[in-house]
CSV table of C-alpha atoms in Angstrom, one decimal:
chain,number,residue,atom,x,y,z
H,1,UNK,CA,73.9,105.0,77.9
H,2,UNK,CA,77.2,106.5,78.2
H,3,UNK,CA,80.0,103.7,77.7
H,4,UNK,CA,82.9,106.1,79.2
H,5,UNK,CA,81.1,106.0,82.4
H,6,UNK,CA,80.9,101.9,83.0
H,7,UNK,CA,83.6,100.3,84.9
H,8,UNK,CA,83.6,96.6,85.5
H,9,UNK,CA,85.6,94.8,88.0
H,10,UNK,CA,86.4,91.6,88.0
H,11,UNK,CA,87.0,90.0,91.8
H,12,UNK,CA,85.5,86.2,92.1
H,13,UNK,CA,85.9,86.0,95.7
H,14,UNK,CA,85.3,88.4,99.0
H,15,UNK,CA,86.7,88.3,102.2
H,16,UNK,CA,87.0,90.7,105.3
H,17,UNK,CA,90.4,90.6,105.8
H,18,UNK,CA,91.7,89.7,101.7
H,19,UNK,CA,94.3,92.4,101.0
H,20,UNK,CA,92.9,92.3,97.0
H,21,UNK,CA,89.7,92.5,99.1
H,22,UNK,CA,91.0,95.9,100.3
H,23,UNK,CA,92.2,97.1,96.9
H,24,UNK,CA,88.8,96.1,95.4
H,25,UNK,CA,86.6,97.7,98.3
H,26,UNK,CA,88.5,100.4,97.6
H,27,UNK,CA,88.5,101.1,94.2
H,28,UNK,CA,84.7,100.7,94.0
H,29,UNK,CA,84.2,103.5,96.2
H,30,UNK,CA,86.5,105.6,94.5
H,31,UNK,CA,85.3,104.8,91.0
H,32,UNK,CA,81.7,105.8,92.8
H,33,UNK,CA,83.2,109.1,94.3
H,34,UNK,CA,83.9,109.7,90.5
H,35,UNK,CA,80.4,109.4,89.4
H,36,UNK,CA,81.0,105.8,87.6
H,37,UNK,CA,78.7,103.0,87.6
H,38,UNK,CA,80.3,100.3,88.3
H,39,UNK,CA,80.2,96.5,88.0
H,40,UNK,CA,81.2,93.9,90.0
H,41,UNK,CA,81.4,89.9,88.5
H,42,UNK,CA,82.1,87.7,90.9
H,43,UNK,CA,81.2,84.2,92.2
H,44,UNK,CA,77.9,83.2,93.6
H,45,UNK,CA,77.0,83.6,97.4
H,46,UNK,CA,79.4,86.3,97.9
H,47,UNK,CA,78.8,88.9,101.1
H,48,UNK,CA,80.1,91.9,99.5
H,49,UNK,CA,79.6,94.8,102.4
H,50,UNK,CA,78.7,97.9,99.6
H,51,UNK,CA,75.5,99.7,98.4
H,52,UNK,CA,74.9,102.3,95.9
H,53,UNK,CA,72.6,103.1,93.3
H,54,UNK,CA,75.5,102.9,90.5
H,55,UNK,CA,76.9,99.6,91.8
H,56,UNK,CA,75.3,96.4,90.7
H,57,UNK,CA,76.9,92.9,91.5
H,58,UNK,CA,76.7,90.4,88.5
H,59,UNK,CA,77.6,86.4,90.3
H,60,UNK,CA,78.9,84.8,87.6
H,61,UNK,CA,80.4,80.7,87.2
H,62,UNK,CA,79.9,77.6,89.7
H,63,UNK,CA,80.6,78.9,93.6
H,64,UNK,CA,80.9,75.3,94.4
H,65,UNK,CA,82.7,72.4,93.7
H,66,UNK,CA,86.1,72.0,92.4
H,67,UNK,CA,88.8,74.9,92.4
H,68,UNK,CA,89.3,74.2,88.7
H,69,UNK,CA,85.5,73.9,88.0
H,70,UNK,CA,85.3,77.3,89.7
H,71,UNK,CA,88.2,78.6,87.5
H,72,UNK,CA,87.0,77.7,84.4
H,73,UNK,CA,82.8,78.5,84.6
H,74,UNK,CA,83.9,82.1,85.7
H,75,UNK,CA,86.5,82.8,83.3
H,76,UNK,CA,84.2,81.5,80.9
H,77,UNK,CA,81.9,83.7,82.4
H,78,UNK,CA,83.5,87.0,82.5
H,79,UNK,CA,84.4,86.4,78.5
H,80,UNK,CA,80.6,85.9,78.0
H,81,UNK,CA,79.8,88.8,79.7
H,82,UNK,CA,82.6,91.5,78.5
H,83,UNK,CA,81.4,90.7,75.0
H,84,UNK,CA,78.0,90.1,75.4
H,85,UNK,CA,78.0,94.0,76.8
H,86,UNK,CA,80.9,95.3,74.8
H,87,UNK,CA,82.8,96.3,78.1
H,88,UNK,CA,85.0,99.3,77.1
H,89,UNK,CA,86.9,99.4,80.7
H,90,UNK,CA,87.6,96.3,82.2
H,91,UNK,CA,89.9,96.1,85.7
H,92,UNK,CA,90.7,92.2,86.8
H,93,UNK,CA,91.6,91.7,90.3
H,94,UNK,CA,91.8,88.1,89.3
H,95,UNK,CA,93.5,85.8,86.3
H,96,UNK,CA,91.0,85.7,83.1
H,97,UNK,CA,91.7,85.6,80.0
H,98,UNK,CA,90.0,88.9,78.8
H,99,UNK,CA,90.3,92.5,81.0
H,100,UNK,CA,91.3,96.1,79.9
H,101,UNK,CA,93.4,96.6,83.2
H,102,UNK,CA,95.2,93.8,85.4
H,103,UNK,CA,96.0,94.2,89.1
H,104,UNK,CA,99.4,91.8,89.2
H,105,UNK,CA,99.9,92.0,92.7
H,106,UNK,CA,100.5,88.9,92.9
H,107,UNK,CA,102.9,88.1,90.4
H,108,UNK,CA,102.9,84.7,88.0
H,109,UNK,CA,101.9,82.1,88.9
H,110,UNK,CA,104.6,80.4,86.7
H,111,UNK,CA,107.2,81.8,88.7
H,112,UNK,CA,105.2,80.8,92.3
H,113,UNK,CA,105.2,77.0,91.1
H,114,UNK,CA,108.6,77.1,89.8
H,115,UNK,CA,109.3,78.7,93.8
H,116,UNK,CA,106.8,76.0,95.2
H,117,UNK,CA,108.7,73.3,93.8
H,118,UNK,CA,112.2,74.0,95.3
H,119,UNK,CA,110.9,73.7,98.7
H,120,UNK,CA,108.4,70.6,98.2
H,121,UNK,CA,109.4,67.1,98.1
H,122,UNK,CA,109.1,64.7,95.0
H,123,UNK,CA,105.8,63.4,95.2
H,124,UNK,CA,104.7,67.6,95.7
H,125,UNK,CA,106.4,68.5,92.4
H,126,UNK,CA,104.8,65.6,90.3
H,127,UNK,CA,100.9,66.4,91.6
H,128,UNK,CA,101.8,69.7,90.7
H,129,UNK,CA,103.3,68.8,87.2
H,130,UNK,CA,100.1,66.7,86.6
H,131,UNK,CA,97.4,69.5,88.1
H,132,UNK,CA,94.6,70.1,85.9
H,133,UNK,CA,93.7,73.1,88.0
H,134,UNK,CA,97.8,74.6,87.6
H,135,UNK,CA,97.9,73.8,84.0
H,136,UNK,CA,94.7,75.4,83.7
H,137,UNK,CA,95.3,78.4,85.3
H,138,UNK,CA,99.0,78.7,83.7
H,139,UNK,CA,96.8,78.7,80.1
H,140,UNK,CA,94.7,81.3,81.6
H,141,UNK,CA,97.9,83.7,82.7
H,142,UNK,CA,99.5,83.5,79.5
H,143,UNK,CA,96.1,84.5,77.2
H,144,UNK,CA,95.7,86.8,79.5
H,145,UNK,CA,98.9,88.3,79.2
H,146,UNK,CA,98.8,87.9,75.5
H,147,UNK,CA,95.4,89.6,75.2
H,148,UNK,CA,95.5,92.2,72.7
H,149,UNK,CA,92.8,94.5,74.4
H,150,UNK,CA,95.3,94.2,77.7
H,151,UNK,CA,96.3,98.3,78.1
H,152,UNK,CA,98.2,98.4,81.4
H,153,UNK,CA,99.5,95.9,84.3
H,154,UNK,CA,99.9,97.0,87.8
H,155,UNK,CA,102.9,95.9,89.4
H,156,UNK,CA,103.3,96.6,92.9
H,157,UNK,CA,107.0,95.8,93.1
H,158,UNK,CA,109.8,95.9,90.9
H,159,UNK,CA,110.4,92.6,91.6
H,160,UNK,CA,107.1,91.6,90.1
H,161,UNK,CA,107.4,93.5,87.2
H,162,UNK,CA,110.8,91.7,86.4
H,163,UNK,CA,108.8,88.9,86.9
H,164,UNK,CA,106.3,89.6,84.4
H,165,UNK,CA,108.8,90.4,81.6
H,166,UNK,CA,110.5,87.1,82.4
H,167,UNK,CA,108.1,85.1,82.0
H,168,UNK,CA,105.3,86.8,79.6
H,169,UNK,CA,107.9,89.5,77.5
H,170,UNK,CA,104.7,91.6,78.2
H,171,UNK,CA,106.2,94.8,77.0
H,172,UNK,CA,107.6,97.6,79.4
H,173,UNK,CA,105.4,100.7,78.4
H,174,UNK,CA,102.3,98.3,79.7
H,175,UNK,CA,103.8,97.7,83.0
H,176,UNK,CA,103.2,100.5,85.7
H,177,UNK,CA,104.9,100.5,89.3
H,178,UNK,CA,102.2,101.0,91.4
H,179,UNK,CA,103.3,99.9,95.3
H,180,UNK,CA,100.6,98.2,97.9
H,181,UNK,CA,98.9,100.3,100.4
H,182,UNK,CA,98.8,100.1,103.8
H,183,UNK,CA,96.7,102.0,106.5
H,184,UNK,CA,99.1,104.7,107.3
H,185,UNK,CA,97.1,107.4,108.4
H,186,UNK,CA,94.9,104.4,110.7
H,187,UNK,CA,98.1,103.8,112.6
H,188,UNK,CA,98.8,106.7,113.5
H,189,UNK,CA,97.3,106.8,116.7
H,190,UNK,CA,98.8,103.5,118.1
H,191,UNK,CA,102.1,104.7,116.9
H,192,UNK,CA,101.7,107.7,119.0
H,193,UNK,CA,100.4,105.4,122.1
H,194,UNK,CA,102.7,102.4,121.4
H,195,UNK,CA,104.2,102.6,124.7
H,196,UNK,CA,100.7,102.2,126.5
H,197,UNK,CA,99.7,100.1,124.0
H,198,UNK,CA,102.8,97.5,124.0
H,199,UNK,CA,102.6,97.5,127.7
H,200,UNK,CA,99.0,96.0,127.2
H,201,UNK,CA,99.6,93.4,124.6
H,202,UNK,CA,102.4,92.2,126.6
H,203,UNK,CA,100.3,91.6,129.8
H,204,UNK,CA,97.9,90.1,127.4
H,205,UNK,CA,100.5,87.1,126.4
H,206,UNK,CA,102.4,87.4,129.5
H,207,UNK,CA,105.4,88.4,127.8
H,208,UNK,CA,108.6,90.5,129.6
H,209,UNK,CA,107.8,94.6,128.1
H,210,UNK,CA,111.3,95.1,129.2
H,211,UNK,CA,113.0,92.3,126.9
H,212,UNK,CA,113.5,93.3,123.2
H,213,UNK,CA,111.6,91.1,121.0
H,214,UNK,CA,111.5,90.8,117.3
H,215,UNK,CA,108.4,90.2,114.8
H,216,UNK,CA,107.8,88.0,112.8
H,217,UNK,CA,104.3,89.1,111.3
H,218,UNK,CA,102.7,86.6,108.5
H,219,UNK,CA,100.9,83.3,107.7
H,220,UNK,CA,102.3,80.7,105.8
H,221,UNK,CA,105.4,80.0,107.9
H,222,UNK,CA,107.5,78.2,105.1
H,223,UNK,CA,107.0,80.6,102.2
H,224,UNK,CA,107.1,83.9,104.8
H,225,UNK,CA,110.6,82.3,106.3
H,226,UNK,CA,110.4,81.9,109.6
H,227,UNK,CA,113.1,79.2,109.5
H,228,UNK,CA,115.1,81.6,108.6
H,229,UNK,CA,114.2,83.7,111.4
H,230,UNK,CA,114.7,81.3,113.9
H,231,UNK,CA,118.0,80.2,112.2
H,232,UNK,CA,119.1,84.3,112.3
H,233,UNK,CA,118.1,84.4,115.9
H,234,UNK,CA,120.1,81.7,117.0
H,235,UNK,CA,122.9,83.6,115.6
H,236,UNK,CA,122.5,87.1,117.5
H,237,UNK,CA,122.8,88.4,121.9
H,238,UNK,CA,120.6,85.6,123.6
H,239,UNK,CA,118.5,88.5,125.3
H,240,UNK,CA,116.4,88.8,121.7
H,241,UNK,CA,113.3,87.1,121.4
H,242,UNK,CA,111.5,86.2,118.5
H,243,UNK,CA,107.3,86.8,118.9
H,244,UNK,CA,105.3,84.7,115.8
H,245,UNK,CA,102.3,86.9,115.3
H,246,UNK,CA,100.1,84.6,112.0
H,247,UNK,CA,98.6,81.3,111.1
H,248,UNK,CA,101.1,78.1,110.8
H,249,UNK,CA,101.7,75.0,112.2
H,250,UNK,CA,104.6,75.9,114.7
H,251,UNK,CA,105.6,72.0,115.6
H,252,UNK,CA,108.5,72.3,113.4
H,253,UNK,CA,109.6,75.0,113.9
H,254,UNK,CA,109.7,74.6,117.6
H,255,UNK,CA,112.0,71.7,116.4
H,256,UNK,CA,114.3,73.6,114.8
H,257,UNK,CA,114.7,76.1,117.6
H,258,UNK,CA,115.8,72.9,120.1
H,259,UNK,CA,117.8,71.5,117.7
H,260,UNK,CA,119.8,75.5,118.2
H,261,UNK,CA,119.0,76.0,121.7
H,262,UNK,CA,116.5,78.6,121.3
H,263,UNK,CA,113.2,77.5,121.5
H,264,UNK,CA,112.8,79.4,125.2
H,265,UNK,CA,113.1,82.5,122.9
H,266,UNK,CA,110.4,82.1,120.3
H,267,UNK,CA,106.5,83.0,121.4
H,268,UNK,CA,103.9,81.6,118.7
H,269,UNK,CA,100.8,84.2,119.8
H,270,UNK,CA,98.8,83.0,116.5
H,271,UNK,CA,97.4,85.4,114.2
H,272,UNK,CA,95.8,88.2,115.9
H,273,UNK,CA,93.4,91.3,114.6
H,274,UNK,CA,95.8,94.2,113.3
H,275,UNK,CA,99.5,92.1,114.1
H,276,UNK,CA,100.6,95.2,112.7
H,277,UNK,CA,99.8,96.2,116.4
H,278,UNK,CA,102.7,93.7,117.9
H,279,UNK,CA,105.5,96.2,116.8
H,280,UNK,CA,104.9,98.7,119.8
H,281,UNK,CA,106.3,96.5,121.8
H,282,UNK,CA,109.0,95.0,119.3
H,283,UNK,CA,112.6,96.3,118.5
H,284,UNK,CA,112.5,95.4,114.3
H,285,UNK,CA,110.3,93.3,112.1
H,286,UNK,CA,111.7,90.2,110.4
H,287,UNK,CA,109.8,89.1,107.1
H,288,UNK,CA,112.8,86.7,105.2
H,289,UNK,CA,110.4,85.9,103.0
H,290,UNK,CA,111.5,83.0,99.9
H,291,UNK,CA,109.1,85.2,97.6
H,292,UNK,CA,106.7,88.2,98.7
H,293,UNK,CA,105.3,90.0,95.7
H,294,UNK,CA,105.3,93.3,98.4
H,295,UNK,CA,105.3,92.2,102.2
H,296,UNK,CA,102.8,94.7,103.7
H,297,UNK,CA,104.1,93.5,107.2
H,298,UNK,CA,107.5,95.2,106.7
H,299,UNK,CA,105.4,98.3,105.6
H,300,UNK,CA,103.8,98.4,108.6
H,301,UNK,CA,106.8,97.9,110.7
H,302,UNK,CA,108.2,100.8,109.2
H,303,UNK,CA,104.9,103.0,110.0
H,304,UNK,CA,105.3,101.6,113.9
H,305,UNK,CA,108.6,103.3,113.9
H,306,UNK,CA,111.0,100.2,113.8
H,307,UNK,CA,113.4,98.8,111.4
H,308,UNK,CA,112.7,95.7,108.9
H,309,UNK,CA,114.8,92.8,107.6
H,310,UNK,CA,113.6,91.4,104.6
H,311,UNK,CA,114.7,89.3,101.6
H,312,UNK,CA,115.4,90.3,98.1
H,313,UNK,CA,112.3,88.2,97.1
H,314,UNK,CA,110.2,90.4,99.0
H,315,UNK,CA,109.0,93.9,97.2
H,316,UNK,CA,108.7,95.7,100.0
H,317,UNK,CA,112.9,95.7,99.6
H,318,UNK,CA,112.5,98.3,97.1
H,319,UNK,CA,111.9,100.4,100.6
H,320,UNK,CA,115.1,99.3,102.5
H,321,UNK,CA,118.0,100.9,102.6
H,322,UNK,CA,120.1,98.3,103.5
H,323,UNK,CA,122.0,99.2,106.9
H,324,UNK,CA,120.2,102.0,107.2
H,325,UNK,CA,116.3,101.5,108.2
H,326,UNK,CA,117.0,97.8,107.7
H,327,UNK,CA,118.3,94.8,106.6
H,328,UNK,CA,118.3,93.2,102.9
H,329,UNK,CA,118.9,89.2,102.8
H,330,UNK,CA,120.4,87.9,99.6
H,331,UNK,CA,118.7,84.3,98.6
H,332,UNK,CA,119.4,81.9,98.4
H,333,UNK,CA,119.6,82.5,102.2
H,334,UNK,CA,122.9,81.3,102.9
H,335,UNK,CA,124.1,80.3,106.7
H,336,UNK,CA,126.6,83.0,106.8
H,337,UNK,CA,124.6,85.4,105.0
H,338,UNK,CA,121.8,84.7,107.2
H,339,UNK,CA,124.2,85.1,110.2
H,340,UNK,CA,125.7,88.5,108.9
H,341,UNK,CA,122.1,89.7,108.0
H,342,UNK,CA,120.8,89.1,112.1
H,343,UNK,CA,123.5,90.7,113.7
H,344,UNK,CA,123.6,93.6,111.0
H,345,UNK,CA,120.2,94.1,112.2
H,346,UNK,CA,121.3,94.0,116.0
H,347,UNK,CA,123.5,96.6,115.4
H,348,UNK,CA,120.5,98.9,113.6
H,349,UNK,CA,118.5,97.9,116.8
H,350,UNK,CA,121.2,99.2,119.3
H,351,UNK,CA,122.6,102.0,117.2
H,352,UNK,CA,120.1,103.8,115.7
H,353,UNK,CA,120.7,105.2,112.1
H,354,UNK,CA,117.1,106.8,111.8
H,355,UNK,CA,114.6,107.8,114.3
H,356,UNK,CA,110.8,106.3,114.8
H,357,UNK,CA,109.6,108.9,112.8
H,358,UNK,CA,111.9,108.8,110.7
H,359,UNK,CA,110.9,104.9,110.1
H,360,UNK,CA,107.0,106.0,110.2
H,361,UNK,CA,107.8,109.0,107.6
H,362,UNK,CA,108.8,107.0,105.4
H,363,UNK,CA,106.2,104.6,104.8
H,364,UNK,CA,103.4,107.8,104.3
H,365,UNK,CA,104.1,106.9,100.8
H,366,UNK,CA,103.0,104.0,100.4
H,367,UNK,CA,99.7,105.4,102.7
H,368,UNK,CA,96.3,103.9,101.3
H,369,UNK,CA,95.1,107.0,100.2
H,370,UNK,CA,98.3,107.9,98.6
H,371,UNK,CA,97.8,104.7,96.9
H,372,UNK,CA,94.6,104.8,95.6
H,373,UNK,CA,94.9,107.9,93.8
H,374,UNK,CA,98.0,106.5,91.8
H,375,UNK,CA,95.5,103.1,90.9
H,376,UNK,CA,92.9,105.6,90.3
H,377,UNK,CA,94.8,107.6,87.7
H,378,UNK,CA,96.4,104.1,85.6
H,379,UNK,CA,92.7,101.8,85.6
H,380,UNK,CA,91.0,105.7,84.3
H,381,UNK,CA,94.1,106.2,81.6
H,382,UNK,CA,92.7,105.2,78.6
């Protein structure tokens, strides 16, 4: 058996809509376009939706129970089984301690607790302090890091990569810049129809088509920012509305918009099948994120034709020109630089620097396909 051929991947979980879902889906169909045979370790009782006669699926560790007792059976796991089959090429879309190739998209997990703990209260920081499963998975990122048989680390930002050097001192020639991808080529069509098709989603919520609205696109209200949002909007023409396309609680943040006297201009539509959708009808995209290793949802705006404010924790900033086809926030996210950030973006909105397609042009690089080829060519170097 050829051992130059065999790819493993290491993803524990699977989910429809997972965006590492979507880079592992597909990579294993390009690695099979190849000709490779290709294994997948992951957790029990996972629904992966692929067949082919060179793809085998190996579950590995506990599916149940604990998140730590998870963590640790299929680490352990994967070690067992890289070494038991002396796997040449290994490509981790997860944190273990052992893989050829990582996919960092996420970033550290150090620096996401250190982030976590400035916006929790006391009793939040000491749990975390004490977590088994944080420790644990803090050893696990630093062995893994550390692994001599580690080649190369995708980075999808540059703010990630900075991030990995901080806290790691994994060296630079390992670290490659290889952005997220989102379905460029897929949008194309409801760019092209975004009239029609904002005319419909508005009729849908029952929201004015003529008003001009911004996005906010994203779950996980506090670390996506929308307090920022609704702080910015308080701070621009009272005609803008603010439409919440994701999953949150929105209680307080419908607070904080009465406490400023704009809770009549915030819609909360919940998260809904391709948000990406919601900027046919919107004037920019607002994603202030307090850390996004790449913030897809300013991508997209960008490939529906609009401009994007976005913070300097988000990597997708590496894409902005700031006052040009968008906004850049510098954290901490200041009242007066919050302020100065909204109605810089007012001014983009009502006096155009680029065009739609401009906008849309620009994201083509970061196009899935476009994407893939550039993973394709770093997990293959050897």
């Amino acid at each position: 058996m050829n051992r130059s051929q065999e790819i493993v991947l290491v993803r524990s979980t699977y989910a429809p809509f997972g965006g590492v879902e979507r880079v592992a889906m597909s990579l294993i169909q390009g690695l099979l376009h190849k000709g490779f045979r290709v294994t997948v370790l992951t957790l029990p009782a996972q629904k992966w939706p692929l067949a082919h006669p060179n793809l085998r699926f190996v579950p590995l560790g506990i599916g149940r129970g604990h998140r730590l007792l998870q963590a640790w059976s299929f680490n352990r796991s994967v070690v067992g089984f890289i070494k038991r089959n002396d796997s040449r090429r290994v490509i981790s879309l997860d944190k273990v301690t052992h893989c050829t190739h990582l996919h960092a998209g996420g970033g550290t997990h150090k620096s996401f607790l250190a982030l976590k703990a400035q916006y929790s209260g006391g009793l939040s920081r000491w749990l975390q302090k004490f977590s088994l499963f944080h420790r644990y998975i803090l050893y696990v990122e630093k062995k893994g890091f550390g692994n001599p048989m580690l080649r190369k680390v995708r980075c999808n930002s540059r703010m990630v990569k900075e991030v990995i050097q901080k806290d790691y001192a994994v060296p630079d020639d390992k670290l490659v810049l290889v952005p997220s991808g989102i379905r460029w080529q897929e949008m194309q069509v409801s760019y092209q129809n975004r009239a029609d098709l904002g005319g419909d989603l508005c009729r849908k919520h029952g929201l004015d088509p003529d008003r001009p609205y911004l996005l906010f696109l994203g779950s996980g209200f506090p670390n996506k920012g929308l307090d920022v949002a609704i702080k910015g909007l308080s701070s621009i023409s009272s005609e803008y509305h603010l439409v919440v396309v994701g999953k949150g609680n929105p209680r307080p943040y419908l607070r904080l918009a009465r406490r400023l006297g704009t809770a009549e201009r915030i819609h909360f539509l919940g998260p809904q099948p391709q948000g990406w959708r919601y900027a046919s009808f919107c004037r920019a995209m607002v994603l202030p994120s307090q850390y996004d290793p790449f913030g897809g949802a300013a991508a997209e705006g960008h490939a529906m034709g609009i401009p994007v404010l976005v913070s300097d924790k988000t990597g997708y900033s590496d894409y902005v020109i700031h006052g040009e086809n968008g906004v850049v926030i510098k954290t901490p996210m200041k009242s007066q630089g919050i302020r100065d950030a909204f109605k810089m973006l007012q001014m983009l909105i009502e006096q155009s620097r680029w065009s739609p397609d401009q906008l849309r042009s620009h994201a083509n690089q970061i196009d899935d396909d476009v994407v893939l080829g550039r993973l394709m060519d770093l997990f293959l170097d050897e």
